[in-house]
Short mmCIF file of N, CA, C and O in Angstrom, two decimals:
data_model
loop_
_atom_site.label_atom_id
_atom_site.label_comp_id
_atom_site.label_asym_id
_atom_site.label_seq_id
_atom_site.Cartn_x
_atom_site.Cartn_y
_atom_site.Cartn_z
N CYS A 1 -158.09 20.06 -32.21
CA CYS A 1 -158.38 19.32 -33.41
C CYS A 1 -159.13 20.19 -34.52
O CYS A 1 -158.82 19.77 -35.62
N MET A 2 -159.95 21.20 -33.99
CA MET A 2 -160.53 21.88 -35.03
C MET A 2 -159.55 22.97 -35.72
O MET A 2 -159.63 22.88 -36.86
N LYS A 3 -158.47 23.58 -34.99
CA LYS A 3 -157.50 24.65 -35.55
C LYS A 3 -156.59 23.71 -36.59
O LYS A 3 -156.16 24.30 -37.58
N ARG A 4 -156.37 22.35 -36.42
CA ARG A 4 -155.63 21.58 -37.44
C ARG A 4 -156.48 20.82 -38.43
O ARG A 4 -156.01 19.99 -39.15
N LYS A 5 -157.83 20.98 -38.34
CA LYS A 5 -158.82 20.39 -39.02
C LYS A 5 -158.65 18.94 -39.01
O LYS A 5 -158.74 18.31 -40.08
N GLN A 6 -158.48 18.09 -37.77
CA GLN A 6 -158.77 17.07 -37.67
C GLN A 6 -160.01 16.46 -37.42
O GLN A 6 -160.11 16.16 -36.22
N TRP A 7 -160.69 16.41 -38.09
CA TRP A 7 -162.31 16.19 -38.11
C TRP A 7 -162.54 14.86 -37.65
O TRP A 7 -163.47 14.61 -36.73
N ASP A 8 -161.57 13.95 -38.04
CA ASP A 8 -161.96 12.46 -37.50
C ASP A 8 -161.66 12.48 -36.12
O ASP A 8 -162.60 11.86 -35.51
N LYS A 9 -160.76 13.08 -35.63
CA LYS A 9 -160.44 12.89 -34.18
C LYS A 9 -161.46 13.75 -33.42
O LYS A 9 -161.65 13.28 -32.20
N LEU A 10 -161.64 14.81 -33.88
CA LEU A 10 -163.01 15.49 -33.23
C LEU A 10 -164.27 14.76 -33.18
O LEU A 10 -164.76 14.59 -32.31
N SER A 11 -164.71 13.89 -34.32
CA SER A 11 -165.92 13.32 -34.42
C SER A 11 -165.93 12.08 -33.15
O SER A 11 -166.75 11.98 -32.43
N LYS A 12 -164.62 11.45 -33.11
CA LYS A 12 -164.46 10.59 -32.08
C LYS A 12 -164.39 10.97 -30.85
O LYS A 12 -165.12 10.04 -29.94
N CYS A 13 -163.99 12.06 -30.67
CA CYS A 13 -164.01 12.65 -29.24
C CYS A 13 -165.46 13.06 -28.69
O CYS A 13 -165.85 12.73 -27.66
N PHE A 14 -166.23 13.46 -29.63
CA PHE A 14 -167.77 13.85 -29.67
C PHE A 14 -168.27 12.72 -28.96
O PHE A 14 -169.12 12.59 -28.36
N ALA A 15 -168.02 11.64 -30.09
CA ALA A 15 -168.72 10.44 -29.76
C ALA A 15 -168.35 9.71 -28.45
O ALA A 15 -169.38 9.18 -27.64
N ARG A 16 -167.16 9.81 -27.96
CA ARG A 16 -166.79 9.08 -26.56
C ARG A 16 -167.33 10.21 -25.53
O ARG A 16 -168.00 9.47 -24.39
N ALA A 17 -167.45 11.31 -25.76
CA ALA A 17 -167.80 12.04 -24.82
C ALA A 17 -169.66 11.83 -24.57
O ALA A 17 -170.09 11.94 -23.54
N SER A 18 -170.37 11.78 -25.73
CA SER A 18 -171.68 11.36 -25.57
C SER A 18 -171.88 10.16 -24.66
O SER A 18 -172.75 10.12 -24.00
N LYS A 19 -171.03 9.24 -25.01
CA LYS A 19 -171.17 7.75 -24.44
C LYS A 19 -170.86 7.76 -23.09
O LYS A 19 -171.66 7.47 -22.06
N MET A 20 -169.91 8.58 -22.76
CA MET A 20 -169.61 8.57 -21.07
C MET A 20 -170.84 9.60 -20.37
O MET A 20 -170.99 9.27 -19.36
N GLY A 21 -171.29 10.47 -21.26
CA GLY A 21 -172.55 11.14 -20.67
C GLY A 21 -173.68 10.54 -20.22
O GLY A 21 -174.07 10.43 -19.43
N LEU A 22 -173.87 9.56 -21.28
CA LEU A 22 -174.98 8.81 -21.06
C LEU A 22 -174.92 7.62 -19.98
O LEU A 22 -175.64 7.32 -19.18
N ASP A 23 -173.65 6.97 -20.04
CA ASP A 23 -173.14 6.12 -18.97
C ASP A 23 -173.24 6.62 -17.53
O ASP A 23 -173.68 6.11 -16.77
N LYS A 24 -172.62 7.68 -17.45
CA LYS A 24 -173.04 8.72 -16.17
C LYS A 24 -174.16 8.73 -15.78
O LYS A 24 -174.80 8.46 -14.63
N LEU A 25 -175.44 9.19 -16.64
CA LEU A 25 -176.67 9.38 -16.35
C LEU A 25 -177.33 7.82 -16.07
O LEU A 25 -178.05 7.84 -14.97
N GLY A 26 -176.78 6.85 -16.51
CA GLY A 26 -177.19 5.67 -16.35
C GLY A 26 -176.82 5.12 -15.09
O GLY A 26 -177.82 4.27 -14.34
N GLU A 27 -175.73 5.56 -14.55
CA GLU A 27 -175.61 5.13 -13.15
C GLU A 27 -176.26 5.73 -12.01
O GLU A 27 -176.45 5.26 -10.98
N ARG A 28 -176.73 7.17 -12.27
CA ARG A 28 -177.50 7.69 -11.22
C ARG A 28 -178.96 7.34 -11.35
O ARG A 28 -179.42 7.68 -10.42
N GLY A 29 -179.41 6.76 -12.31
CA GLY A 29 -180.74 6.40 -12.32
C GLY A 29 -181.58 7.23 -13.36
O GLY A 29 -181.30 8.23 -13.84
N PRO A 30 -183.04 7.01 -13.23
CA PRO A 30 -183.94 7.78 -14.10
C PRO A 30 -184.45 9.31 -13.47
O PRO A 30 -185.45 9.87 -13.94
N THR A 31 -183.54 9.87 -12.57
CA THR A 31 -184.19 10.86 -11.93
C THR A 31 -183.78 12.23 -12.80
O THR A 31 -184.31 13.21 -13.02
N GLN A 32 -182.79 11.91 -13.70
CA GLN A 32 -182.20 13.07 -14.56
C GLN A 32 -182.75 13.11 -16.01
O GLN A 32 -182.36 12.74 -17.15
N GLN A 33 -184.32 12.88 -16.01
CA GLN A 33 -184.89 12.72 -17.30
C GLN A 33 -184.48 13.98 -18.58
O GLN A 33 -183.94 13.68 -19.52
N SER A 34 -184.43 15.08 -18.00
CA SER A 34 -184.21 16.13 -18.99
C SER A 34 -182.66 16.16 -19.58
O SER A 34 -182.46 16.23 -20.50
N SER A 35 -181.90 15.89 -18.61
CA SER A 35 -180.55 15.60 -18.93
C SER A 35 -180.17 14.27 -20.05
O SER A 35 -179.30 14.50 -20.97
N HIS A 36 -181.06 13.45 -19.54
CA HIS A 36 -181.00 12.22 -20.52
C HIS A 36 -181.48 12.56 -21.99
O HIS A 36 -180.96 12.13 -22.84
N CYS A 37 -182.63 13.45 -22.04
CA CYS A 37 -182.92 13.69 -23.32
C CYS A 37 -181.95 14.73 -24.01
O CYS A 37 -181.52 14.61 -25.40
N GLU A 38 -181.18 15.47 -23.48
CA GLU A 38 -180.24 16.27 -23.84
C GLU A 38 -178.98 15.70 -24.37
O GLU A 38 -178.48 15.95 -25.40
N TRP A 39 -178.73 14.55 -23.70
CA TRP A 39 -177.59 13.66 -24.12
C TRP A 39 -177.94 12.91 -25.39
O TRP A 39 -177.36 12.87 -26.31
N LYS A 40 -179.00 12.53 -25.51
CA LYS A 40 -179.51 11.93 -26.60
C LYS A 40 -179.62 12.78 -27.85
O LYS A 40 -179.16 12.28 -28.88
N GLN A 41 -179.96 14.02 -27.64
CA GLN A 41 -179.69 15.10 -28.89
C GLN A 41 -178.50 15.23 -29.20
O GLN A 41 -178.34 15.33 -30.49
N PHE A 42 -177.77 15.29 -28.11
CA PHE A 42 -176.26 15.67 -28.69
C PHE A 42 -175.71 14.09 -29.14
O PHE A 42 -174.90 14.41 -30.15
N VAL A 43 -176.18 13.07 -28.95
CA VAL A 43 -175.86 11.74 -29.84
C VAL A 43 -176.02 11.98 -31.26
O VAL A 43 -175.36 11.64 -32.14
N GLY A 44 -177.39 12.49 -31.37
CA GLY A 44 -177.83 12.56 -32.74
C GLY A 44 -177.02 13.52 -33.57
O GLY A 44 -176.80 13.27 -34.65
N ARG A 45 -176.63 14.73 -33.02
CA ARG A 45 -176.02 15.58 -33.60
C ARG A 45 -174.60 14.91 -33.77
O ARG A 45 -174.11 15.40 -35.04
N VAL A 46 -173.95 14.40 -32.87
CA VAL A 46 -172.52 13.72 -33.26
C VAL A 46 -172.71 12.65 -34.55
O VAL A 46 -172.01 12.87 -35.29
N GLU A 47 -173.83 11.95 -34.47
CA GLU A 47 -173.85 11.01 -35.42
C GLU A 47 -174.11 11.86 -36.74
O GLU A 47 -173.65 11.68 -37.96
N ARG A 48 -175.12 12.54 -36.80
CA ARG A 48 -175.01 13.56 -38.25
C ARG A 48 -173.72 14.48 -38.30
O ARG A 48 -173.39 14.26 -39.76
N PHE A 49 -173.06 14.65 -37.60
CA PHE A 49 -171.80 15.32 -37.95
C PHE A 49 -170.63 14.41 -38.41
O PHE A 49 -169.97 14.68 -39.42
N GLU A 50 -170.76 13.06 -38.13
CA GLU A 50 -169.73 11.99 -38.55
C GLU A 50 -170.20 11.82 -40.05
O GLU A 50 -169.47 11.63 -40.92
N GLN A 51 -171.64 11.71 -40.36
CA GLN A 51 -172.16 11.44 -41.54
C GLN A 51 -171.70 12.67 -42.58
O GLN A 51 -171.45 12.42 -43.61
N GLN A 52 -171.69 13.73 -41.87
CA GLN A 52 -171.15 15.02 -42.93
C GLN A 52 -169.94 15.00 -43.40
O GLN A 52 -169.45 15.42 -44.19
N ARG A 53 -169.13 14.72 -42.25
CA ARG A 53 -167.65 14.49 -42.38
C ARG A 53 -167.00 13.39 -43.42
O ARG A 53 -166.51 13.86 -44.28
N ILE A 54 -168.01 12.38 -43.21
CA ILE A 54 -167.54 11.06 -44.45
C ILE A 54 -168.12 11.69 -45.74
O ILE A 54 -167.30 11.24 -46.71
N ALA A 55 -169.16 12.41 -45.79
CA ALA A 55 -169.93 12.75 -47.24
C ALA A 55 -168.66 13.90 -47.63
O ALA A 55 -168.42 14.02 -48.94
N CYS A 56 -168.42 14.67 -46.73
CA CYS A 56 -167.15 15.95 -47.28
C CYS A 56 -165.79 15.21 -48.01
O CYS A 56 -165.51 15.38 -48.74
N GLU A 57 -165.48 13.99 -47.30
CA GLU A 57 -164.22 13.48 -47.65
C GLU A 57 -164.52 12.51 -48.85
O GLU A 57 -163.53 12.64 -49.73
N THR A 58 -165.72 12.06 -49.20
CA THR A 58 -165.98 11.24 -50.26
C THR A 58 -166.29 12.12 -51.48
O THR A 58 -166.36 11.70 -52.52
N GLY A 59 -166.62 13.39 -51.19
CA GLY A 59 -167.21 14.55 -52.26
C GLY A 59 -168.71 14.17 -52.56
O GLY A 59 -169.18 14.75 -53.56
N LEU A 60 -169.52 13.44 -51.65
CA LEU A 60 -170.89 13.45 -51.78
C LEU A 60 -171.63 14.33 -51.09
O LEU A 60 -172.65 13.79 -50.38
N ALA A 61 -171.30 15.28 -50.80
CA ALA A 61 -172.00 16.50 -49.73
C ALA A 61 -172.80 17.15 -50.59
O ALA A 61 -172.55 18.16 -51.31
N PHE A 62 -174.17 16.91 -50.68
CA PHE A 62 -175.03 17.74 -51.31
C PHE A 62 -176.51 17.32 -50.48
O PHE A 62 -176.54 16.39 -49.86
N VAL A 63 -177.54 18.17 -50.63
CA VAL A 63 -179.01 18.19 -50.12
C VAL A 63 -179.80 18.40 -51.17
O VAL A 63 -179.76 19.57 -51.64
N PHE A 64 -180.92 17.73 -51.28
CA PHE A 64 -181.84 17.84 -52.07
C PHE A 64 -182.91 18.53 -51.50
O PHE A 64 -183.51 18.16 -50.37
N SER A 65 -183.40 19.71 -52.00
CA SER A 65 -184.28 20.60 -51.49
C SER A 65 -185.46 20.70 -52.51
O SER A 65 -185.01 21.36 -53.70
N GLU A 66 -186.73 20.71 -52.18
CA GLU A 66 -187.59 20.92 -53.41
C GLU A 66 -187.82 22.38 -53.62
O GLU A 66 -187.86 22.97 -52.55
N GLY A 67 -188.08 22.74 -54.82
CA GLY A 67 -188.19 24.08 -55.05
C GLY A 67 -189.56 24.51 -55.15
O GLY A 67 -190.56 23.74 -55.03
N ILE A 68 -189.75 25.45 -55.80
CA ILE A 68 -191.20 26.38 -56.13
C ILE A 68 -191.94 25.45 -57.12
O ILE A 68 -193.13 25.30 -56.95
N LEU A 69 -191.03 24.81 -58.07
CA LEU A 69 -191.87 24.11 -59.20
C LEU A 69 -192.38 23.05 -58.55
O LEU A 69 -193.40 22.48 -58.91
N VAL A 70 -191.57 22.18 -57.84
CA VAL A 70 -192.07 20.93 -57.31
C VAL A 70 -193.14 21.19 -56.35
O VAL A 70 -194.15 20.47 -56.29
N GLU A 71 -193.17 22.09 -55.28
CA GLU A 71 -194.13 22.39 -54.75
C GLU A 71 -195.58 22.68 -55.54
O GLU A 71 -196.40 22.49 -55.24
N ALA A 72 -195.36 23.63 -56.49
CA ALA A 72 -196.68 23.85 -57.32
C ALA A 72 -197.21 22.51 -58.08
O ALA A 72 -198.33 22.35 -58.33
N ILE A 73 -196.37 21.73 -58.37
CA ILE A 73 -196.77 20.56 -59.16
C ILE A 73 -197.74 19.75 -58.27
O ILE A 73 -198.71 19.19 -58.39
N ARG A 74 -197.25 19.68 -56.90
CA ARG A 74 -197.78 18.89 -55.71
C ARG A 74 -199.23 19.41 -55.45
O ARG A 74 -199.76 18.55 -55.36
N GLU A 75 -199.03 20.75 -55.49
CA GLU A 75 -200.44 21.35 -54.89
C GLU A 75 -201.24 21.65 -56.45
O GLU A 75 -202.65 21.81 -56.09
N GLY A 76 -200.74 21.30 -57.47
CA GLY A 76 -202.01 21.28 -58.51
C GLY A 76 -201.91 23.09 -59.13
O GLY A 76 -203.00 23.11 -59.48
N ASN A 77 -200.76 23.73 -58.55
CA ASN A 77 -200.99 25.21 -59.05
C ASN A 77 -200.60 25.32 -60.23
O ASN A 77 -199.85 24.61 -60.91
N TRP A 78 -201.09 26.58 -60.83
CA TRP A 78 -200.79 26.82 -62.42
C TRP A 78 -199.14 27.63 -61.92
O TRP A 78 -199.21 28.23 -61.14
N ILE A 79 -198.39 27.44 -63.08
CA ILE A 79 -197.13 28.41 -63.08
C ILE A 79 -197.38 29.15 -64.50
O ILE A 79 -197.21 28.49 -65.54
N LEU A 80 -197.21 30.54 -64.35
CA LEU A 80 -196.96 31.44 -65.55
C LEU A 80 -195.61 31.98 -65.80
O LEU A 80 -194.82 32.00 -64.99
#
């Protein structure tokens, strides 16, 4: 999928794998706490990847990050 740039398919595969992993852990019971936490983190990464993929397709891929000017204004510092 990655070589052919089929990001939609790749995203669906990631989502399916994360669901299968959580389901498998659910069958085993609460003994695998660390594994469950790792799968939850993977689910979060998959969701973020899907959001980024959609944003790139629609042309809305940008991130606002505060610069030095905004920091200075918030802290009440002088800018020379």
